[in-house]
JSON list of C-alpha atoms in Angstrom, two decimals:
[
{"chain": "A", "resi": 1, "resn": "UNK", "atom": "CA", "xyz": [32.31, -95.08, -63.30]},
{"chain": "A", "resi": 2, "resn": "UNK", "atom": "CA", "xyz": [28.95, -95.99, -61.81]},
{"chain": "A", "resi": 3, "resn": "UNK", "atom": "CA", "xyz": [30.16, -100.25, -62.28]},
{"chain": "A", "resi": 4, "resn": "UNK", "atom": "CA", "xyz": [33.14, -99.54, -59.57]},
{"chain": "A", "resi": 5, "resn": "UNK", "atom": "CA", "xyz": [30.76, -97.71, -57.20]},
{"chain": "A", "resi": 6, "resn": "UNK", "atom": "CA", "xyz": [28.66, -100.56, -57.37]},
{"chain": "A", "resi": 7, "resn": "UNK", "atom": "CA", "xyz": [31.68, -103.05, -56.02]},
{"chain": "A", "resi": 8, "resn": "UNK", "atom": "CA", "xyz": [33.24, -100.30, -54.22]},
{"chain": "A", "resi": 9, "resn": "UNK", "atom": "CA", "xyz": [33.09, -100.71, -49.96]},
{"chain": "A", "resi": 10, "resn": "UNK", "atom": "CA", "xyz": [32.63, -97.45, -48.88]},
{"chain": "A", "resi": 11, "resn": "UNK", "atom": "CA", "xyz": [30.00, -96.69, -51.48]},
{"chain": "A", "resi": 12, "resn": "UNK", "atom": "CA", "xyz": [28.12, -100.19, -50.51]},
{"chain": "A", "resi": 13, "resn": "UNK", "atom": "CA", "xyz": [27.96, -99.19, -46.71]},
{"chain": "A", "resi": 14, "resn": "UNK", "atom": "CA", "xyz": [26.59, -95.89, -47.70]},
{"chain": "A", "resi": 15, "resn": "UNK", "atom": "CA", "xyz": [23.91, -97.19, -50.10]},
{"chain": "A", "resi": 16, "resn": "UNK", "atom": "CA", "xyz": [23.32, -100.27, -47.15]},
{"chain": "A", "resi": 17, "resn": "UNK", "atom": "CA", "xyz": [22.98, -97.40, -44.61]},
{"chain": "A", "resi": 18, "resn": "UNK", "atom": "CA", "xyz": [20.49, -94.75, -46.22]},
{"chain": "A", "resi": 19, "resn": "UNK", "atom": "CA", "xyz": [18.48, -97.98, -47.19]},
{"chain": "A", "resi": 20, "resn": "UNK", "atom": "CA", "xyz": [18.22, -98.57, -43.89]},
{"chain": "A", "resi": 21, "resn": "UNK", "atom": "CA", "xyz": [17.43, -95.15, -42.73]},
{"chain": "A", "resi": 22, "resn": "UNK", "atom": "CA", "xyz": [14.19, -95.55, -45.55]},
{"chain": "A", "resi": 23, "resn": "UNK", "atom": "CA", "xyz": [13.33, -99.10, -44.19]},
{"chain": "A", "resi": 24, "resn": "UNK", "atom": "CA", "xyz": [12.89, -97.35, -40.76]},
{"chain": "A", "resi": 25, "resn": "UNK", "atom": "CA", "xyz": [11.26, -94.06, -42.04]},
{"chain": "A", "resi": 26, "resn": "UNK", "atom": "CA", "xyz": [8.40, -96.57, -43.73]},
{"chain": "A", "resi": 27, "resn": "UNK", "atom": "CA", "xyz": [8.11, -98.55, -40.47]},
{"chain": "A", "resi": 28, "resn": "UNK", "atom": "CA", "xyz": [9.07, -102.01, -42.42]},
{"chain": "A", "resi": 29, "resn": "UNK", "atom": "CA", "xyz": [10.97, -105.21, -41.48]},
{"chain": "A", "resi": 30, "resn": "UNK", "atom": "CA", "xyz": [14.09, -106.27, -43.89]},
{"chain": "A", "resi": 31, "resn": "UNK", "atom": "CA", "xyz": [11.89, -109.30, -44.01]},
{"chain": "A", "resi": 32, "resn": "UNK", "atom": "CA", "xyz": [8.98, -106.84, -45.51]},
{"chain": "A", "resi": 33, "resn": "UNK", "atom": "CA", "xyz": [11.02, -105.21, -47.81]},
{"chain": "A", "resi": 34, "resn": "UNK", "atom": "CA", "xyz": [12.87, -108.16, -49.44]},
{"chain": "A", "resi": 35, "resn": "UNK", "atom": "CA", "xyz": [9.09, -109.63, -49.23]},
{"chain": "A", "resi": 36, "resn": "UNK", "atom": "CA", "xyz": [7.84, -106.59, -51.44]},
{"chain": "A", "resi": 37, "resn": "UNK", "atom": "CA", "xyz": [11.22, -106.40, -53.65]},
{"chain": "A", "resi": 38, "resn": "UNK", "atom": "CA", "xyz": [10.56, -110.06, -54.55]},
{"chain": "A", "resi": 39, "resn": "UNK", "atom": "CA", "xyz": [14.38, -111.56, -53.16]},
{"chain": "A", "resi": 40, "resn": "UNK", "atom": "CA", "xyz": [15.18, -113.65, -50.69]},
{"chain": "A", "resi": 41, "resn": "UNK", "atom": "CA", "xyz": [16.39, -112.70, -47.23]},
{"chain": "A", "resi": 42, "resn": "UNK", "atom": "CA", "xyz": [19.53, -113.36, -48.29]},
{"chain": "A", "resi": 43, "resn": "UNK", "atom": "CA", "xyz": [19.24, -112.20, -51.46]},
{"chain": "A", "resi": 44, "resn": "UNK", "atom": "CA", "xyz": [18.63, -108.63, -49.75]},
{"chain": "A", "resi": 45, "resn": "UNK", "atom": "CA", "xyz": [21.29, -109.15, -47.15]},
{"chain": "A", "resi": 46, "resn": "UNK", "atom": "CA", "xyz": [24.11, -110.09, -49.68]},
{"chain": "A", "resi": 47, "resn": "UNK", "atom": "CA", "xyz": [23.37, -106.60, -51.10]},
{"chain": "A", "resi": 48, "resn": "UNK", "atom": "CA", "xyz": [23.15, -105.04, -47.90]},
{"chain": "A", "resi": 49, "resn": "UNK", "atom": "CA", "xyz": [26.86, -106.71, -47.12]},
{"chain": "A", "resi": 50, "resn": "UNK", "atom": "CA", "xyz": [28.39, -107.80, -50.11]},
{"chain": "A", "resi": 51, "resn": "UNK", "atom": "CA", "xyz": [30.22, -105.66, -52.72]},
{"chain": "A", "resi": 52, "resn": "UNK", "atom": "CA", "xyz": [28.96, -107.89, -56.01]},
{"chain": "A", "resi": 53, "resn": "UNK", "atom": "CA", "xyz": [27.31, -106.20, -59.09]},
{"chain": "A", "resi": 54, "resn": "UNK", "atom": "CA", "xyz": [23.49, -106.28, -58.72]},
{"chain": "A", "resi": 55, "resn": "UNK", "atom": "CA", "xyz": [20.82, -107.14, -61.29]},
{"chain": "A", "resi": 56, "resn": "UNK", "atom": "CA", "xyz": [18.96, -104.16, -62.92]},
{"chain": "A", "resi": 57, "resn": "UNK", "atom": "CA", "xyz": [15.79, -106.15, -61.67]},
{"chain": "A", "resi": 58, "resn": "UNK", "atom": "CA", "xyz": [17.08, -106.69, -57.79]},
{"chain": "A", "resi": 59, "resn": "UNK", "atom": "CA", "xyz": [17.96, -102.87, -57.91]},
{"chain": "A", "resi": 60, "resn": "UNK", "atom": "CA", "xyz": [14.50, -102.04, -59.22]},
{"chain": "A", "resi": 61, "resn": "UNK", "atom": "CA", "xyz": [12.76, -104.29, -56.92]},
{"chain": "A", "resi": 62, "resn": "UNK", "atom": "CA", "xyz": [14.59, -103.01, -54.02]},
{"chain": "A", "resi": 63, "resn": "UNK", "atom": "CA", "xyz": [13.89, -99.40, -55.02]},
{"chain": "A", "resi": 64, "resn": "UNK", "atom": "CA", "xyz": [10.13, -100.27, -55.38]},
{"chain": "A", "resi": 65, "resn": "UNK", "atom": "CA", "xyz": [9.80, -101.88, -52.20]},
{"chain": "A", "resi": 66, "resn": "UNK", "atom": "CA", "xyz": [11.33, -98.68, -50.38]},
{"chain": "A", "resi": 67, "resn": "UNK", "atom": "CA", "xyz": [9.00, -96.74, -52.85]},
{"chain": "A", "resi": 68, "resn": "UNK", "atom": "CA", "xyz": [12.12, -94.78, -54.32]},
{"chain": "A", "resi": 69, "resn": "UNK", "atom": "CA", "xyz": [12.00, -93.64, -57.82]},
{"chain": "A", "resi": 70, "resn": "UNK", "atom": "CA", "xyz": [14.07, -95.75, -60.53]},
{"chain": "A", "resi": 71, "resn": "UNK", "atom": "CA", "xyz": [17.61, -94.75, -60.40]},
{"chain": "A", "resi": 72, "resn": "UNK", "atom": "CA", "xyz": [17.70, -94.20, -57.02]},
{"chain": "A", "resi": 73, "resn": "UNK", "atom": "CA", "xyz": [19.91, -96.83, -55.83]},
{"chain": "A", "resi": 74, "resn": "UNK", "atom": "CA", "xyz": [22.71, -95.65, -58.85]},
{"chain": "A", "resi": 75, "resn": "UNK", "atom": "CA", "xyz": [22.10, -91.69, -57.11]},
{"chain": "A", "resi": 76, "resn": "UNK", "atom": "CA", "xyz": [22.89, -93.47, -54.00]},
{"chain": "A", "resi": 77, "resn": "UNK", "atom": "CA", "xyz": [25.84, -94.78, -54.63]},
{"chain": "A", "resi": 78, "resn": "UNK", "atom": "CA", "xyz": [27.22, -92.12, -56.48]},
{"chain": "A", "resi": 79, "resn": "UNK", "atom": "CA", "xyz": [26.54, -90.13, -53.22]},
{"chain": "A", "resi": 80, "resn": "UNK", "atom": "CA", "xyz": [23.55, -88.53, -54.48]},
{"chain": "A", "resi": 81, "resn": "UNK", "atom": "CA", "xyz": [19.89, -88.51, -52.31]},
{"chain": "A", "resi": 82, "resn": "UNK", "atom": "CA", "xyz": [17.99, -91.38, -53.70]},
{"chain": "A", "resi": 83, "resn": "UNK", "atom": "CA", "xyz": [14.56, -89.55, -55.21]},
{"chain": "A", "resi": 84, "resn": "UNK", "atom": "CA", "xyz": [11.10, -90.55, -53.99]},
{"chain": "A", "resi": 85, "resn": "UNK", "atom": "CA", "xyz": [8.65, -92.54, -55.84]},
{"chain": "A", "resi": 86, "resn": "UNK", "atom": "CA", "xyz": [6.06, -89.14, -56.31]},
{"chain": "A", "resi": 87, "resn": "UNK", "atom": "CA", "xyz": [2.48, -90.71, -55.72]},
{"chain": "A", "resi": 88, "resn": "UNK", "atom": "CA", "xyz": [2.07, -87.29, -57.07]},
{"chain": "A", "resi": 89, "resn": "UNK", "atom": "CA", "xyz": [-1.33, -86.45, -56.48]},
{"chain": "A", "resi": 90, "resn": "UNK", "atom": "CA", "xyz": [-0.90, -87.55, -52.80]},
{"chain": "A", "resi": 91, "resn": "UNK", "atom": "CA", "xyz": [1.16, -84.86, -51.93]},
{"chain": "A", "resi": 92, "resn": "UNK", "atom": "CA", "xyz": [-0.57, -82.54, -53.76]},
{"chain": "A", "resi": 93, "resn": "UNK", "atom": "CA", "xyz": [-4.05, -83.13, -52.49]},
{"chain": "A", "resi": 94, "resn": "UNK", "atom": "CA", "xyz": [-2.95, -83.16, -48.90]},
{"chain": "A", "resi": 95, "resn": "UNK", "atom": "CA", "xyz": [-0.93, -80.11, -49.05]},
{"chain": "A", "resi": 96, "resn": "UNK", "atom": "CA", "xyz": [-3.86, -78.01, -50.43]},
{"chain": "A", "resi": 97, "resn": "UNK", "atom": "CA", "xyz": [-6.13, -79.43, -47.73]},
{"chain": "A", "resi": 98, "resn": "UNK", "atom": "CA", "xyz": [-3.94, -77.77, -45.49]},
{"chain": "A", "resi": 99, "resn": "UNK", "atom": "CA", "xyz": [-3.03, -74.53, -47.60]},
{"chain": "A", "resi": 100, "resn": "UNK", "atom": "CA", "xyz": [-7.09, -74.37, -47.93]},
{"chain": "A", "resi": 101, "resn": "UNK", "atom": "CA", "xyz": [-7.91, -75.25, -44.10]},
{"chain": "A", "resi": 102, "resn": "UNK", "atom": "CA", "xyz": [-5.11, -72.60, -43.20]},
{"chain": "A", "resi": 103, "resn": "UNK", "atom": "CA", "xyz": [-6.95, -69.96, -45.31]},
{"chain": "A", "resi": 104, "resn": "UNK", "atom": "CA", "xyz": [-10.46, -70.51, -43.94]},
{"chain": "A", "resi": 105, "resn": "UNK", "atom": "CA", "xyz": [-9.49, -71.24, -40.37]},
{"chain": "A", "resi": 106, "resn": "UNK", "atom": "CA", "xyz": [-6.84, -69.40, -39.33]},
{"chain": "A", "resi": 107, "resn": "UNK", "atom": "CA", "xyz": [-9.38, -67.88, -36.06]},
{"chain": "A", "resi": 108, "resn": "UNK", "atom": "CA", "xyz": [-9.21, -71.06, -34.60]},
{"chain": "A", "resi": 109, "resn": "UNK", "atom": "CA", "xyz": [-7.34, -71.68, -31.42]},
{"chain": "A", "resi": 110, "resn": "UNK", "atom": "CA", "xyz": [-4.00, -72.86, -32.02]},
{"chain": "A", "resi": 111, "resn": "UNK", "atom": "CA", "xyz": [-4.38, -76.04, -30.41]},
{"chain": "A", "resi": 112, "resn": "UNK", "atom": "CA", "xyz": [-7.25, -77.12, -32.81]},
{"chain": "A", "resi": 113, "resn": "UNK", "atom": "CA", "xyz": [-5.13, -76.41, -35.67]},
{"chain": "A", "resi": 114, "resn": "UNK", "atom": "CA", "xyz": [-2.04, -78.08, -34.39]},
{"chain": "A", "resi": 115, "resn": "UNK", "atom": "CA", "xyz": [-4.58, -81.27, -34.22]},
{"chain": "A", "resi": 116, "resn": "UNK", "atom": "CA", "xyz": [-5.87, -80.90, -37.45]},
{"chain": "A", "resi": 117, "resn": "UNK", "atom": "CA", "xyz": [-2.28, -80.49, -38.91]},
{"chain": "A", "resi": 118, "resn": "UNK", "atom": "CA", "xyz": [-0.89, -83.08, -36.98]},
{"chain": "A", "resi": 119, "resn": "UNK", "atom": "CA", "xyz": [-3.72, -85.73, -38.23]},
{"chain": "A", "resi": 120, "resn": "UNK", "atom": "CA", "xyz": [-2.43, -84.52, -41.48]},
{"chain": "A", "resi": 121, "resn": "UNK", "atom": "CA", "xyz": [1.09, -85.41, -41.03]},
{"chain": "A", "resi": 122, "resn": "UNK", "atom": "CA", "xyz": [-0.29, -88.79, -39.81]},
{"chain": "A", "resi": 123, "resn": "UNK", "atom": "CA", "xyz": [-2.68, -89.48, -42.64]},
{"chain": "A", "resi": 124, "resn": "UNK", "atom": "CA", "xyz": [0.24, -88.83, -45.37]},
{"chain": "A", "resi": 125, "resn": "UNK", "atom": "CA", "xyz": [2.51, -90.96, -43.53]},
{"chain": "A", "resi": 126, "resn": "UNK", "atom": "CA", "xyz": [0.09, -93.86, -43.26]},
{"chain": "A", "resi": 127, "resn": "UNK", "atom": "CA", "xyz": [-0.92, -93.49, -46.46]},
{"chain": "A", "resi": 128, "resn": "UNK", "atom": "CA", "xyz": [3.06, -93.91, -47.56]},
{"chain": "A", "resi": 129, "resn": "UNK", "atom": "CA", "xyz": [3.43, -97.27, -45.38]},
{"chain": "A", "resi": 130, "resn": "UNK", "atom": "CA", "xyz": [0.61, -98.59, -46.67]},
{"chain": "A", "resi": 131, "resn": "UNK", "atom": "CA", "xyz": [1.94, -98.13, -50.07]},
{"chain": "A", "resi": 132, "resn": "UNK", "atom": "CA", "xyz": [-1.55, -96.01, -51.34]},
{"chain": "A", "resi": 133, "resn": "UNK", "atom": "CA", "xyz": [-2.34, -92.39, -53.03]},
{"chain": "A", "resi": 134, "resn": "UNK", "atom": "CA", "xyz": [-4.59, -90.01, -52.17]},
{"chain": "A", "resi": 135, "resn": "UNK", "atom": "CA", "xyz": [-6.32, -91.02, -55.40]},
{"chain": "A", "resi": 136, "resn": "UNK", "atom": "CA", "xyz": [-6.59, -94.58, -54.33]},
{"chain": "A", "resi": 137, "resn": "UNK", "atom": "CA", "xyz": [-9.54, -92.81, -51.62]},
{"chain": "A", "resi": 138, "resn": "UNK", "atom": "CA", "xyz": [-10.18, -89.92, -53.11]},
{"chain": "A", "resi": 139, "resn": "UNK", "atom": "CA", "xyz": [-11.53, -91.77, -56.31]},
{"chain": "A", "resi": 140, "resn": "UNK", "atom": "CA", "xyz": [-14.15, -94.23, -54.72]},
{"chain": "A", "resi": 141, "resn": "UNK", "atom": "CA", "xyz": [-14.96, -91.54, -52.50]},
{"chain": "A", "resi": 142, "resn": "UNK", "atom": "CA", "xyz": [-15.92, -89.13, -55.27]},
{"chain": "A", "resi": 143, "resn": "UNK", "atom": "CA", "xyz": [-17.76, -91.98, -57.23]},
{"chain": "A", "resi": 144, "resn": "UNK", "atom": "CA", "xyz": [-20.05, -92.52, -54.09]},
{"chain": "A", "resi": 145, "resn": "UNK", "atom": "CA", "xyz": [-20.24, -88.54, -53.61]},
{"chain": "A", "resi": 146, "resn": "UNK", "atom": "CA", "xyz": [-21.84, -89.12, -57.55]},
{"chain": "A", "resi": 147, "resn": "UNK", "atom": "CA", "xyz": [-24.38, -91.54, -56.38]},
{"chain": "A", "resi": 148, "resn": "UNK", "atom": "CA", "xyz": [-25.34, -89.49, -53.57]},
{"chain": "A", "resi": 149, "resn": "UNK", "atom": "CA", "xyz": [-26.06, -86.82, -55.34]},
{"chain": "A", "resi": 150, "resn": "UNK", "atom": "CA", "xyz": [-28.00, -88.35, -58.05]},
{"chain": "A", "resi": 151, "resn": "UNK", "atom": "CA", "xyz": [-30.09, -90.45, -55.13]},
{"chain": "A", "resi": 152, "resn": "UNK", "atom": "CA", "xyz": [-30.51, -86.87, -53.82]},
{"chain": "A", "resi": 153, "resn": "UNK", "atom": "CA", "xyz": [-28.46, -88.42, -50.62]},
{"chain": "A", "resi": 154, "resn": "UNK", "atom": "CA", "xyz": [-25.50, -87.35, -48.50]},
{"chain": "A", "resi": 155, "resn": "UNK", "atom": "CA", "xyz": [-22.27, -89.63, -48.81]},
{"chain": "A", "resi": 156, "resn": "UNK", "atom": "CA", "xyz": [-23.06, -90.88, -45.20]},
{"chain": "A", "resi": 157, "resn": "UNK", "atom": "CA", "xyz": [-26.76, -92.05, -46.09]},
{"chain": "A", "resi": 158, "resn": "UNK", "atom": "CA", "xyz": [-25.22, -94.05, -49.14]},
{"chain": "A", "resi": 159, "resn": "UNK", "atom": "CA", "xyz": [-22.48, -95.50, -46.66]},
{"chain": "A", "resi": 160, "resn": "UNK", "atom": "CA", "xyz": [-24.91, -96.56, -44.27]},
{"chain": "A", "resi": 161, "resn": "UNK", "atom": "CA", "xyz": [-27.12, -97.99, -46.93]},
{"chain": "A", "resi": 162, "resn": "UNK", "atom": "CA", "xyz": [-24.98, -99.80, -48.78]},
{"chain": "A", "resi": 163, "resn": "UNK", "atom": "CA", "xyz": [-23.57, -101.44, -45.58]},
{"chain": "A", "resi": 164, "resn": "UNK", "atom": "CA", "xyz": [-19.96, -100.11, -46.00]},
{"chain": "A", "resi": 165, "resn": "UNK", "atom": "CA", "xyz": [-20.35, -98.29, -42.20]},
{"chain": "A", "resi": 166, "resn": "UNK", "atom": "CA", "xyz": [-21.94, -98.89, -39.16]},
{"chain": "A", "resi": 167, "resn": "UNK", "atom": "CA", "xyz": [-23.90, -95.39, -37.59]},
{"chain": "A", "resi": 168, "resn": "UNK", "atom": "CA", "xyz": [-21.57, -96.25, -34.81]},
{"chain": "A", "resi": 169, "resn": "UNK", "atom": "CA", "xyz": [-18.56, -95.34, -37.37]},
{"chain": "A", "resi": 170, "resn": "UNK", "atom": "CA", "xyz": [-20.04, -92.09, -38.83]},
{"chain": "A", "resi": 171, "resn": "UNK", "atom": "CA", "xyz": [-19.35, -90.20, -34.98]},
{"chain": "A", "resi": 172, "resn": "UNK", "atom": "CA", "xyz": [-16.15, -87.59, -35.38]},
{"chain": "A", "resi": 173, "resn": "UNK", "atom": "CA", "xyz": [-15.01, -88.42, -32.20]},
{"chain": "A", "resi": 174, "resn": "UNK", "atom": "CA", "xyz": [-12.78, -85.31, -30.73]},
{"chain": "A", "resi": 175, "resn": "UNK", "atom": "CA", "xyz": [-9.91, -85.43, -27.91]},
{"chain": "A", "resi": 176, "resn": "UNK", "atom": "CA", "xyz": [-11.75, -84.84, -24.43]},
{"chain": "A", "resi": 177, "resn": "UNK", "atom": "CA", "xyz": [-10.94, -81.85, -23.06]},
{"chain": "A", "resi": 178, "resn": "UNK", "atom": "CA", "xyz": [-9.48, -81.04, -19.59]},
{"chain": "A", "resi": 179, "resn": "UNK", "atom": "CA", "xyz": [-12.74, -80.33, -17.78]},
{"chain": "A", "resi": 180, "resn": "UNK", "atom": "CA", "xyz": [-14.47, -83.81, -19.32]},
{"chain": "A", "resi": 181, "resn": "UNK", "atom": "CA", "xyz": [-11.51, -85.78, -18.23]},
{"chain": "A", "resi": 182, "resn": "UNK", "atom": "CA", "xyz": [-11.30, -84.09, -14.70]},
{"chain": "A", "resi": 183, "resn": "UNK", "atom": "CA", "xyz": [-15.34, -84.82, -14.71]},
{"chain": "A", "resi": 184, "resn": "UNK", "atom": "CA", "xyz": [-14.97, -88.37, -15.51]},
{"chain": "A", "resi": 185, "resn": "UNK", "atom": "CA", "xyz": [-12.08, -88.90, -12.91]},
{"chain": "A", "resi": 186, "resn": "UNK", "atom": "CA", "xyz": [-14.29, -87.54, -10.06]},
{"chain": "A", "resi": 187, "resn": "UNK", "atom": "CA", "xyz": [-17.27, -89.56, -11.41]},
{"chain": "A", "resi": 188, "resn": "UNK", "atom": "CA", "xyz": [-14.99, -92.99, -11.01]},
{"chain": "A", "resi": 189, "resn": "UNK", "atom": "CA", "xyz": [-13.30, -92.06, -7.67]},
{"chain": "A", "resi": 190, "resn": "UNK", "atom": "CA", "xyz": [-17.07, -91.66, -6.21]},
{"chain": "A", "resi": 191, "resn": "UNK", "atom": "CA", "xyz": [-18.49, -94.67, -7.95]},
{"chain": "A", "resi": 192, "resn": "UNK", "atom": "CA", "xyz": [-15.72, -96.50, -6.60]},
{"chain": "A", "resi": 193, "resn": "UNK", "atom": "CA", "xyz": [-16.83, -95.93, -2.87]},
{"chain": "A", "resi": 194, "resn": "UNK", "atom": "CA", "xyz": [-17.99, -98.70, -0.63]},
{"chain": "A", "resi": 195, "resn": "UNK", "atom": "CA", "xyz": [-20.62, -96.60, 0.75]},
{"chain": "A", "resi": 196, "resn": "UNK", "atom": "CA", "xyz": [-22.78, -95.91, -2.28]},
{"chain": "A", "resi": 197, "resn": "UNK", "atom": "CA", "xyz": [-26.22, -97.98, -1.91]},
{"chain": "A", "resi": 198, "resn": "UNK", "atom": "CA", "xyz": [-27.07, -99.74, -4.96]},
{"chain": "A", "resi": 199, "resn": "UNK", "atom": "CA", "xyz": [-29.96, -97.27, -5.71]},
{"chain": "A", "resi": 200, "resn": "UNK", "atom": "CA", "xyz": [-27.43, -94.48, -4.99]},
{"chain": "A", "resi": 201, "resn": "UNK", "atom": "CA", "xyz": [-24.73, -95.99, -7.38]},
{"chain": "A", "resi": 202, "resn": "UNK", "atom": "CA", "xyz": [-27.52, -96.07, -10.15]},
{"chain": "A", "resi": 203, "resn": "UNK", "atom": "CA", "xyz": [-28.43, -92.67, -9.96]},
{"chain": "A", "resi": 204, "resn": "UNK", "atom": "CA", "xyz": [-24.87, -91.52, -9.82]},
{"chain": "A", "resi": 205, "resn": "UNK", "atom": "CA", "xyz": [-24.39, -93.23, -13.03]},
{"chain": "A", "resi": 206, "resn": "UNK", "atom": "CA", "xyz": [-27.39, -91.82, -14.93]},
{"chain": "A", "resi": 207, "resn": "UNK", "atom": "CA", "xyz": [-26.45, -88.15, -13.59]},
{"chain": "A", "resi": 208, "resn": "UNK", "atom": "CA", "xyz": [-22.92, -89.15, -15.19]},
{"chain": "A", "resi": 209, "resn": "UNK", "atom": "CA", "xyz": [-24.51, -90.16, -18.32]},
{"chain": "A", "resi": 210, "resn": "UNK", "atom": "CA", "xyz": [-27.08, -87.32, -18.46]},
{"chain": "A", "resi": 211, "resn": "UNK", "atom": "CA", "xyz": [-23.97, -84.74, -17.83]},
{"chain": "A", "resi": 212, "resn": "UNK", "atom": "CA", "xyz": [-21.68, -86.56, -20.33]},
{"chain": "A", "resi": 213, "resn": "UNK", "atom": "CA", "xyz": [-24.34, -86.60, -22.88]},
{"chain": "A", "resi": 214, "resn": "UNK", "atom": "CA", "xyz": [-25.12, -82.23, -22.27]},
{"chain": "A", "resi": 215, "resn": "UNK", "atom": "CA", "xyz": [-21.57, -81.44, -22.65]},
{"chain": "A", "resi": 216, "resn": "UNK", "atom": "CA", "xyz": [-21.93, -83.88, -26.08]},
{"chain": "A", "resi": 217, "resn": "UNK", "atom": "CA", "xyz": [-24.33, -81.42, -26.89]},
{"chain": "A", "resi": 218, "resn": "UNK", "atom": "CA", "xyz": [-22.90, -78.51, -26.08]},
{"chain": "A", "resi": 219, "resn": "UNK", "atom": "CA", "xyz": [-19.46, -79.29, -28.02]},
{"chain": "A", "resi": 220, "resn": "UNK", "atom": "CA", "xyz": [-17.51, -80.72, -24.55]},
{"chain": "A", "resi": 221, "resn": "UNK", "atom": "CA", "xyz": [-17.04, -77.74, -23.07]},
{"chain": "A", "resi": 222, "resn": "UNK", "atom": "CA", "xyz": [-17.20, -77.00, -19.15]}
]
């Protein structure tokens, strides 16, 4: 019966150890999660350690703050995988980005797409810690996109307008590639001379800024 699981040792260190595994996974503090759970630090701990009966309320709140679906904590210790809370649409969204970005750019170089995919993997994950959906962007977003389009404006002119970004912000900002960086190493190892004239250090610097700004231009390459 589930009641003896829930007092049962072995079944306790297994339920203490996968919740564990999640606290890492979701990049949180046992602090954090008995924070988010709404216990006490020892609250948490004493069902971490202990072998006593828990509340239906300390189970939910513990499943919530590891964003596990309800029930989870019973799987768990009936040696089941504890299910994930589905922020459905997150998963969904994200996953036919990527289907859809596979379809349309599958003549890129391989390295670009490994980025892109990786970014991905690192957007879903953030969006996990920080507890949000896809829909929790997507909707503003979209409701912004409207105004735009009814202003006859693109989403970054209402952004600027409205103050919510700085031009500054609005620059896709891509990783340098070798030739840039080997550029930019040269340009500091001559800068760095003691021989350079003043004048001679200021023109060196606007070549370096007139170069940096070409290659800008001409999408970094060298």
């Amino acid at each position: 019966m589930l009641s003896d699981k829930e007092t049962d040792p072995a079944a306790r260190a297994h339920l203490a150890e996968t919740m564990d595994d999640r606290r890492v996974q979701l990049g949180l503090t046992w602090n954090q999660v008995a924070e988010k759970a709404g216990l006490t630090k020892e609250g948490l701990r004493s069902v971490r350690q202990e072998t006593r009966k828990m509340m239906p309320l300390t189970k939910r709140g513990i499943e919530d703050a590891l964003r596990w679906a309800a029930g989870s904590i019973d799987l768990v210790l009936a040696g089941n995988v504890p299910q994930v809370a589905v922020r459905a649409r997150t998963s969904l969204l994200l996953s036919s980005s990527a289907v859809a970005t596979a379809e349309h750019h599958d003549s890129r170089p391989t390295l670009e797409r490994s980025t892109e995919e990786s970014v991905q993997r690192w957007f879903t994950a953030e969006l996990e810690r920080r507890g949000l959906t896809a829909v929790d962007i997507i909707g503003p977003l979209d409701t912004l996109r409207a105004i735009a389009d009814h202003n006859g404006q693109t989403l970054a002119e209402v952004l600027l307008e409205s103050g919510l970004t700085a031009p500054g912000e609005l620059i896709i900002r891509r990783p340098e590639s070798e030739a840039v960086k080997n550029f930019r190493a040269e340009y500091e190892r001559l800068a760095a001379s003691p021989h350079l004239s003043k004048t001679d250090r200021k023109a060196l610097q606007k070549l370096y800024e007139e170069a940096l700004e070409n290659l800008g231009k001409s999408g970094g390459d060298a």
